[in-house]
XYZ file of C-alpha atoms in Angstrom:
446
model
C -36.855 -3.357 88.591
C -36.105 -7.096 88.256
C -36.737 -9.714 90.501
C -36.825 -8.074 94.287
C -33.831 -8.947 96.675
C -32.760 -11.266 94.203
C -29.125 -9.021 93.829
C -29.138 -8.679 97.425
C -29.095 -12.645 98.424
C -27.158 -13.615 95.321
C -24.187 -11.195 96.358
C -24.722 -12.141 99.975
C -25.633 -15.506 100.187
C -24.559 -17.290 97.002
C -20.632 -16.654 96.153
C -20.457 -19.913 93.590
C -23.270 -17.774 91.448
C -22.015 -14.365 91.696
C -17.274 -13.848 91.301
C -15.237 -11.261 90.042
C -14.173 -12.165 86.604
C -11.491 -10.543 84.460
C -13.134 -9.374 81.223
C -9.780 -9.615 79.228
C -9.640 -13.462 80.311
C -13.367 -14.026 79.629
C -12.718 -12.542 76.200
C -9.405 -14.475 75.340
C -10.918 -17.520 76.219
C -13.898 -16.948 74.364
C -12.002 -15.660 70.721
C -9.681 -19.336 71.583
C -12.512 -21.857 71.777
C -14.680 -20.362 69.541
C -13.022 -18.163 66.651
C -15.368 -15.449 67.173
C -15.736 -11.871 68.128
C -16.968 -11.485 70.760
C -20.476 -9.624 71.065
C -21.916 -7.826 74.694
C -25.338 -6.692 74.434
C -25.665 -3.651 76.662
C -28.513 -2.460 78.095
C -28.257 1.382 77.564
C -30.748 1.926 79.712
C -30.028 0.520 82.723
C -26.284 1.956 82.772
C -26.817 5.316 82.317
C -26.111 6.139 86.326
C -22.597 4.526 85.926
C -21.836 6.378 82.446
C -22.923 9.589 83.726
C -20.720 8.844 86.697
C -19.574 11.944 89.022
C -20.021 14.170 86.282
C -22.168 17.692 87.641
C -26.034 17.513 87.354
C -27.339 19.899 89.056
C -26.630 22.549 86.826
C -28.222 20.558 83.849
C -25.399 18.622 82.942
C -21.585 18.158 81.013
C -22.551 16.879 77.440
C -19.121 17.266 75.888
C -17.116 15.453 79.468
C -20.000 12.792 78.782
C -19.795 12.160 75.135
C -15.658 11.708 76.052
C -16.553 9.274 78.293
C -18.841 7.608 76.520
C -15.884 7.001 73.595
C -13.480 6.152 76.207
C -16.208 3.499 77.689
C -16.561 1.892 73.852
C -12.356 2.058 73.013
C -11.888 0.187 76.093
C -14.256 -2.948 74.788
C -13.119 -2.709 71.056
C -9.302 -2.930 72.192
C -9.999 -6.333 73.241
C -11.930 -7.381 70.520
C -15.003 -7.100 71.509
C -17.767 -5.643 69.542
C -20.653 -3.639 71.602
C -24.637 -3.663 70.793
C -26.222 -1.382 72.587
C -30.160 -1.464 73.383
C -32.305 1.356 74.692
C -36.021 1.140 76.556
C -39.020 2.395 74.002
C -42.336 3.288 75.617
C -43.044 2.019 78.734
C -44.952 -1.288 78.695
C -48.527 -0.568 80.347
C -48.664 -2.867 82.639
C -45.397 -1.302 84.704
C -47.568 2.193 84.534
C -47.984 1.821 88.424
C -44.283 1.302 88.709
C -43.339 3.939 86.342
C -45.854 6.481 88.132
C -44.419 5.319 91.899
C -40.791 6.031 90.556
C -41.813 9.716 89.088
C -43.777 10.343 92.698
C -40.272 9.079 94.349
C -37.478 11.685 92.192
C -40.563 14.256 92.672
C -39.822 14.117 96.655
C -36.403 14.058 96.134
C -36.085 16.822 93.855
C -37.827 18.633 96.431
C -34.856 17.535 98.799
C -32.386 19.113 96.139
C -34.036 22.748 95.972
C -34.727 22.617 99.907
C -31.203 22.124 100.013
C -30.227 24.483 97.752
C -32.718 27.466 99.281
C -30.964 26.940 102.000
C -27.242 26.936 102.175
C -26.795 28.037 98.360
C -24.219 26.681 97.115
C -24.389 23.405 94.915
C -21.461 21.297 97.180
C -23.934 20.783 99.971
C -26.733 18.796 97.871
C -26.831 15.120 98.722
C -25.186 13.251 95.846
C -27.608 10.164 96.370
C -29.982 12.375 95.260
C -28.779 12.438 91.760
C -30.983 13.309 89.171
C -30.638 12.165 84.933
C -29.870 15.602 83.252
C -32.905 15.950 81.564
C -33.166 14.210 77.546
C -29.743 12.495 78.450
C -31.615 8.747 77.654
C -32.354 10.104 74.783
C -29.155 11.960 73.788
C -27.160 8.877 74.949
C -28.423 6.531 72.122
C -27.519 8.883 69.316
C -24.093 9.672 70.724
C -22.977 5.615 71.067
C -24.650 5.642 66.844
C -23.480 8.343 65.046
C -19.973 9.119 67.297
C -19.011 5.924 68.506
C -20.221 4.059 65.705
C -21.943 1.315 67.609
C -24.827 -0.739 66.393
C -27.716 0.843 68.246
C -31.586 -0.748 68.719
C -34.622 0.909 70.484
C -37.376 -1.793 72.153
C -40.370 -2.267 70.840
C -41.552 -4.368 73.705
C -40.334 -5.573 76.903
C -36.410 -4.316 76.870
C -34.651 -6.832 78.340
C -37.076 -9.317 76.427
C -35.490 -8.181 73.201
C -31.616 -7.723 74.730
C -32.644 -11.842 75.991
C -33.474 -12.854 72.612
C -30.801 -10.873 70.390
C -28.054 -12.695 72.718
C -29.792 -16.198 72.939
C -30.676 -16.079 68.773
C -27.084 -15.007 68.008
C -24.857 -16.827 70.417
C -23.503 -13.839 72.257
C -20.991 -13.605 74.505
C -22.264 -11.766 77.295
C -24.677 -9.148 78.419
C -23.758 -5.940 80.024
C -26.365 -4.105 82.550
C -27.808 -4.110 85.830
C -31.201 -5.961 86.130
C -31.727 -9.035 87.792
C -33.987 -10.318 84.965
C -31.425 -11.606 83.317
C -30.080 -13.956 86.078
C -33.677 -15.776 85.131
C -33.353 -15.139 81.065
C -31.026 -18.213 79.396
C -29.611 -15.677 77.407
C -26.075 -15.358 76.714
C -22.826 -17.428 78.370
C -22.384 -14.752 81.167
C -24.222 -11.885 82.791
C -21.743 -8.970 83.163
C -22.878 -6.167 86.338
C -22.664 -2.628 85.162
C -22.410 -0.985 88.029
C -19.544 -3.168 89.793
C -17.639 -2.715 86.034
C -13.985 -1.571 86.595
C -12.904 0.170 83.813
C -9.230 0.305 84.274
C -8.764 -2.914 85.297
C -11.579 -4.467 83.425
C -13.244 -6.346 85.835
C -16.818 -6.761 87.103
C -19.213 -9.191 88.754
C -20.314 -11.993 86.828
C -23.798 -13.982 87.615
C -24.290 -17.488 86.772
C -27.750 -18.677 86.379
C -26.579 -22.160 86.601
C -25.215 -21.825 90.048
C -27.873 -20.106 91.605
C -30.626 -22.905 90.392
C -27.954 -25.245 91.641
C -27.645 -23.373 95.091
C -31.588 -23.792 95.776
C -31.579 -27.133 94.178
C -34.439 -26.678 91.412
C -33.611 -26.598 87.945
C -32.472 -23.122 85.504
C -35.892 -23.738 84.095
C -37.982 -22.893 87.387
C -36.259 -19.531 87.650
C -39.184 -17.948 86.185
C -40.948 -19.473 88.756
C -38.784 -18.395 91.403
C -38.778 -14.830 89.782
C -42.741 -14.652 89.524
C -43.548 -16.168 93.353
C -40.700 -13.469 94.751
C -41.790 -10.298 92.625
C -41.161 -9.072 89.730
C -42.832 -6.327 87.835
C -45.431 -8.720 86.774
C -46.181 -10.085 90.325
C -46.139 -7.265 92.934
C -43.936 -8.834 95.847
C -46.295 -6.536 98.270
C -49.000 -9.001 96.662
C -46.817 -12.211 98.272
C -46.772 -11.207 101.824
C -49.064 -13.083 103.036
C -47.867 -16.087 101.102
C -44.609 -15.900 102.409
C -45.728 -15.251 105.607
C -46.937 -18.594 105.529
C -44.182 -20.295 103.905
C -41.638 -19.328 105.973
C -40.700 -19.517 109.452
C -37.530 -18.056 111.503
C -34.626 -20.409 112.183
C -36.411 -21.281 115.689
C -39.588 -22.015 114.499
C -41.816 -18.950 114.977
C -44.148 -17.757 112.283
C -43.006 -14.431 110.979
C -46.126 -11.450 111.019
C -47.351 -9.199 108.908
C -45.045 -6.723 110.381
C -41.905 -8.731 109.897
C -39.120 -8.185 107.036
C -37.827 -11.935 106.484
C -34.228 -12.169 105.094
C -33.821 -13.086 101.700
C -32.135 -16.217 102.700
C -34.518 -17.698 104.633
C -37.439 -16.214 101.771
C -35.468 -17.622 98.437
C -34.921 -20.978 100.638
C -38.523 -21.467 101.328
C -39.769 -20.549 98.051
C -37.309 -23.231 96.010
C -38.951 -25.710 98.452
C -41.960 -24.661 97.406
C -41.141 -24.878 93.620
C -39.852 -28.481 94.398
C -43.180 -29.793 94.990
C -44.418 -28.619 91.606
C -44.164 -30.156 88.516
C -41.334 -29.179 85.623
C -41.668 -27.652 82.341
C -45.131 -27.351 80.712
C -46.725 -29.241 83.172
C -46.524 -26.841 85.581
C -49.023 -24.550 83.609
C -51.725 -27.387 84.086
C -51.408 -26.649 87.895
C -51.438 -22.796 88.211
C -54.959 -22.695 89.358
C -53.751 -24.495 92.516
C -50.503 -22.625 92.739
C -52.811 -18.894 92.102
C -55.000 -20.443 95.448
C -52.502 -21.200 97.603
C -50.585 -17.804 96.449
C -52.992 -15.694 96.150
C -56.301 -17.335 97.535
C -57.495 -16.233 94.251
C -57.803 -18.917 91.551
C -58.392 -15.911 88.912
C -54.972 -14.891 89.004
C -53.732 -17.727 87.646
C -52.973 -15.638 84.068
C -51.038 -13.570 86.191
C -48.808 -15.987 87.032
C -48.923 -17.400 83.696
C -47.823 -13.910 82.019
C -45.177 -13.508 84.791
C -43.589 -17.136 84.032
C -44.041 -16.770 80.325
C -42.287 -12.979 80.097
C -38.936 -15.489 80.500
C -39.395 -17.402 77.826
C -37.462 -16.732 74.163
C -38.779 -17.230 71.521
C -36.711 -18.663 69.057
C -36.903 -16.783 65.563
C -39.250 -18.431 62.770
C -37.736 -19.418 59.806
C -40.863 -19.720 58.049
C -41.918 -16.367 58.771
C -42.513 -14.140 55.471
C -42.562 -10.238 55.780
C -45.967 -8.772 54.457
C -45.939 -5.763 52.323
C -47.441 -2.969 53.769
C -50.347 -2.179 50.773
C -51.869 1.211 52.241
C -50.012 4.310 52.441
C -50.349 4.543 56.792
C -48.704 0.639 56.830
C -46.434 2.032 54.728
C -45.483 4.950 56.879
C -45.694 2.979 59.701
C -43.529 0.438 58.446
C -40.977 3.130 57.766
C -41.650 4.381 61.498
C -40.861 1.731 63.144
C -38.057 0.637 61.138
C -36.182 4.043 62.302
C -37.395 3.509 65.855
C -35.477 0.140 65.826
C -32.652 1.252 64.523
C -32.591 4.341 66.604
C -32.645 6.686 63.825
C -35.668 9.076 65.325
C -36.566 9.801 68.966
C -38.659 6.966 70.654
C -41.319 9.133 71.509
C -42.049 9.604 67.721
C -43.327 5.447 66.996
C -44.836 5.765 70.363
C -47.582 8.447 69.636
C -47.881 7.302 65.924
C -48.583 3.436 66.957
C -51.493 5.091 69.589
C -49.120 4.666 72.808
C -49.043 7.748 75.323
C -46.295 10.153 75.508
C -44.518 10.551 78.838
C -42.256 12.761 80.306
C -40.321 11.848 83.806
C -39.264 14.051 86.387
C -37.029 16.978 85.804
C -35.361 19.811 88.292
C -38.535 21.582 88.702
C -39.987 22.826 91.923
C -43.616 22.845 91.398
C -44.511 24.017 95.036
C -44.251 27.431 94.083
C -43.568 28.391 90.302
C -44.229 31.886 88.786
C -43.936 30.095 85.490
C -46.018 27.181 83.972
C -44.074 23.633 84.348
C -42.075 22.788 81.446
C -44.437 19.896 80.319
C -48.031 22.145 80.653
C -45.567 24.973 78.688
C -44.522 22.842 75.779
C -48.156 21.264 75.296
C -49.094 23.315 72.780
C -46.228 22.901 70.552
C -46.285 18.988 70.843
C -50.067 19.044 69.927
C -49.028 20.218 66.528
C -45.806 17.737 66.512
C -49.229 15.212 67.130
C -50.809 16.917 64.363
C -47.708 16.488 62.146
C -47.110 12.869 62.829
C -51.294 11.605 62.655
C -51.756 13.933 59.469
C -52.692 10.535 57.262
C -53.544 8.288 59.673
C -57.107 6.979 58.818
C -60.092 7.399 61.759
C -61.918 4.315 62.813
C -64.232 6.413 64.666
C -66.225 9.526 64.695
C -64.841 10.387 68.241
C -61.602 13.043 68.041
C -58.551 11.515 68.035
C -56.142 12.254 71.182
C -53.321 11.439 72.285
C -52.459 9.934 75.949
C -49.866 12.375 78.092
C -47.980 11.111 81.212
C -46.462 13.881 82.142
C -45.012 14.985 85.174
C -46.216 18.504 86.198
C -46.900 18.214 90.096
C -48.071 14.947 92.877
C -51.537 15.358 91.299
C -50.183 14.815 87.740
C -50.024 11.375 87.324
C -53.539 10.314 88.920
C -54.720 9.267 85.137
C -53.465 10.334 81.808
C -54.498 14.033 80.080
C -55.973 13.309 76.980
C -54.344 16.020 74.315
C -56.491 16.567 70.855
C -53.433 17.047 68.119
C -53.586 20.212 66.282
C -54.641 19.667 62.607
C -51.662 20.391 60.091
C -53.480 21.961 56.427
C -51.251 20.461 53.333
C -50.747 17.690 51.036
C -47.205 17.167 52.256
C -46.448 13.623 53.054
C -46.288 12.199 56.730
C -42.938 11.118 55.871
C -41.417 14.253 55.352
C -43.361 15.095 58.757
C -41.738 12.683 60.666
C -37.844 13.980 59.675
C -39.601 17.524 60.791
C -40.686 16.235 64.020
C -37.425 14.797 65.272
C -36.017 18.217 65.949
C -39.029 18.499 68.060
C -39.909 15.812 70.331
């Protein structure tokens, strides 16, 4: 999600922080002064609407037209000389379950739109494009496609994804990073911040937005942009949990008080709120004073970690050289050390590491109509066959308790669906065969 309205006043409001730039020129310039090739971190993710493009979706989708322009999106990068790394969300991080769940609940109504549509006039030219829907498994299908036919180096997030896209570009001096999140306006990641979706392919131009300028703009320093990020809202910091705090910050250009009511432009919001941040202190010392900051926020002192988690979700940490690698001594570490190694790499599907490391499996929104079904939903339908994937990949993985292990399902089956999570019991796989050969079994599966 980002940092909310931050896109919209930074296009709007801010031209010195957000120009056109020719990609060609960026890259010249960058191979002249420093020798090297030039690395863009993309995040896969966030850029699957613009690959997809106008490709058909309704009728499940064009795999072969996609996986041509997939190559033709790579060859168009490598002819300048630039080399593309390519990162891909893992499991969903559980504190954005509420925004993951409100997203599902959102495609669910307008999925609803589609079939109304289509019930009624028949015929697939009249549904609303806006509507668009992922062909279902296309995340997933995307990563292996940019691996094993377009050769790319390919990673799957263990935590936070944009976290780990920040830190691979900051820790190895990238060039730029390619997606469409406003997080990384606030991340001091790499020397520019390339927009996806305003990417000309032809021409090879796009938006570029400089963190620099925009700090400038408000007049506080690149270093309060967490700040900035966290007393907006983010996905940390709810910016329906600021209202009332910017309610009272701000005021309209004559004076009046805005109400509860009102919708205050992101001008007159992002102004207010650098004012605010001026009055605090800089760097670490503003952590000594997020009590005061959570009270006059919040009225809440207690959600002063909040803030603190928020602020510190921008930070990068800066790889330890003193670090040494432990070897895994039992035989689960050992499998699990194997499991997330071909997570990372992208070498098995992410759900796989997910259910192994005790995270839930999810499944988003597809073109079902659950209103009235003579079948079972795809995701109640297919239970029974991942309970024995569950079986397959927890076969050696030692109980800490005598409670029955399960395995946490988000899955999208109907509005009532996603209220909490259905706990699954995996089916228990008799052998002596090694989880290791399970896993390869498994990725056919999942």
């Amino acid at each position: 999600m980002g940092v909310k309205g931050l896109q919209t006043y930074i296009e709007n409001y801010c031209p010195d922080a957000c120009y056109e730039v020719s990609i060609r020129d960026l890259i010249e310039t960058y191979r002249r002064e420093t020798g090297r090739v030039p690395v863009i971190v993309v995040d896969g993710s966030s850029c699957l609407r613009y690959l997809y493009g106008s490709l058909d979706w309704v009728l499940g989708g064009q795999f072969k037209e996609y996986t041509e322009k997939l190559l033709k999106f790579v060859t168009a990068f490598e002819s300048l000389g630039a080399k593309l790394v390519f990162y891909f969300d893992g499991a969903t991080i559980e504190r954005k379950r509420p925004v993951w769940i409100q997203r599902r609940l959102k495609s669910l109504q307008d999925v609803y739109k589609i079939f109304d549509c289509l019930n009624k006039w028949k015929r697939l030219s009249y549904v609303d494009q806006s509507l668009f829907q992922l062909p279902a498994g296309l995340g997933g299908i995307t990563r292996f496609l940019f691996k094993d036919v377009c050769g790319c180096e390919v990673f799957t997030s263990i935590r936070e994804c944009d976290e780990e896209i920040a830190e691979y570009a900051h820790s190895r001096h990238c060039f730029a990073i390619l997606g469409q999140d406003t997080d990384y306006i606030i991340f001091d990641g790499a020397q520019y911040y390339l927009s996806m979706m305003n990417l000309n392919l032809l021409a090879m131009t796009t938006l570029n937005y400089n963190r620099w300028a925009l700090a400038r703009h408000l007049r506080i320093h690149p270093n309060q942009l967490p700040i900035l990020a966290s007393l907006i809202g983010n996905d940390v910091v709810p910016a329906d949990d600021l209202k009332a705090f910017h309610i009272d910050i701000c005021s309209h250009p004559d004076g009046r008080k805005y109400n509860s009511n009102s919708r205050i432009r992101y001008d007159i919001l992002m102004s207010h709120v650098a004012g605010f941040i001026r009055t605090l202190p800089c760097g670490e010392d503003v952590f000594q004073v997020l009590p005061a900051i959570a009270h006059k926020v919040f009225r809440d002192e207690r959600r002063a970690s909040q803030l603190n988690a928020s602020i510190r979700s921008y930070f990068i940490d800066e790889p330890s050289t003193q670090s040494v690698k432990e070897e895994p001594t039992s035989e689960w570490s050992k499998i699990m050390s194997l499991a997330r190694r071909r997570h990372t790499r992208c070498e098995n599907p992410a759900p796989v590491w997910a259910v192994m490391n005790g995270l839930p499996y999810e499944s988003s929104t597809a073109l079902e109509d659950f209103r009235e079904m003579d079948l079972p939903p795809a995701a109640l339908a297919l239970r029974p066959l991942r309970q024995r994937i569950y079986g397959l990949l927890l076969h050696e993985k030692p109980k800490t308790s005598s409670e029955p292990v399960t395995v946490q399902e988000w899955c999208m089956y109907g509005e009532d669906s996603l209220i909490q999570p259905a706990l699954v019991e995996p089916v228990n796989i008799k052998g002596r065969e090694s989880t290791v050969s399970f896993i390869d079994l498994s990725l056919i599966c999942i």
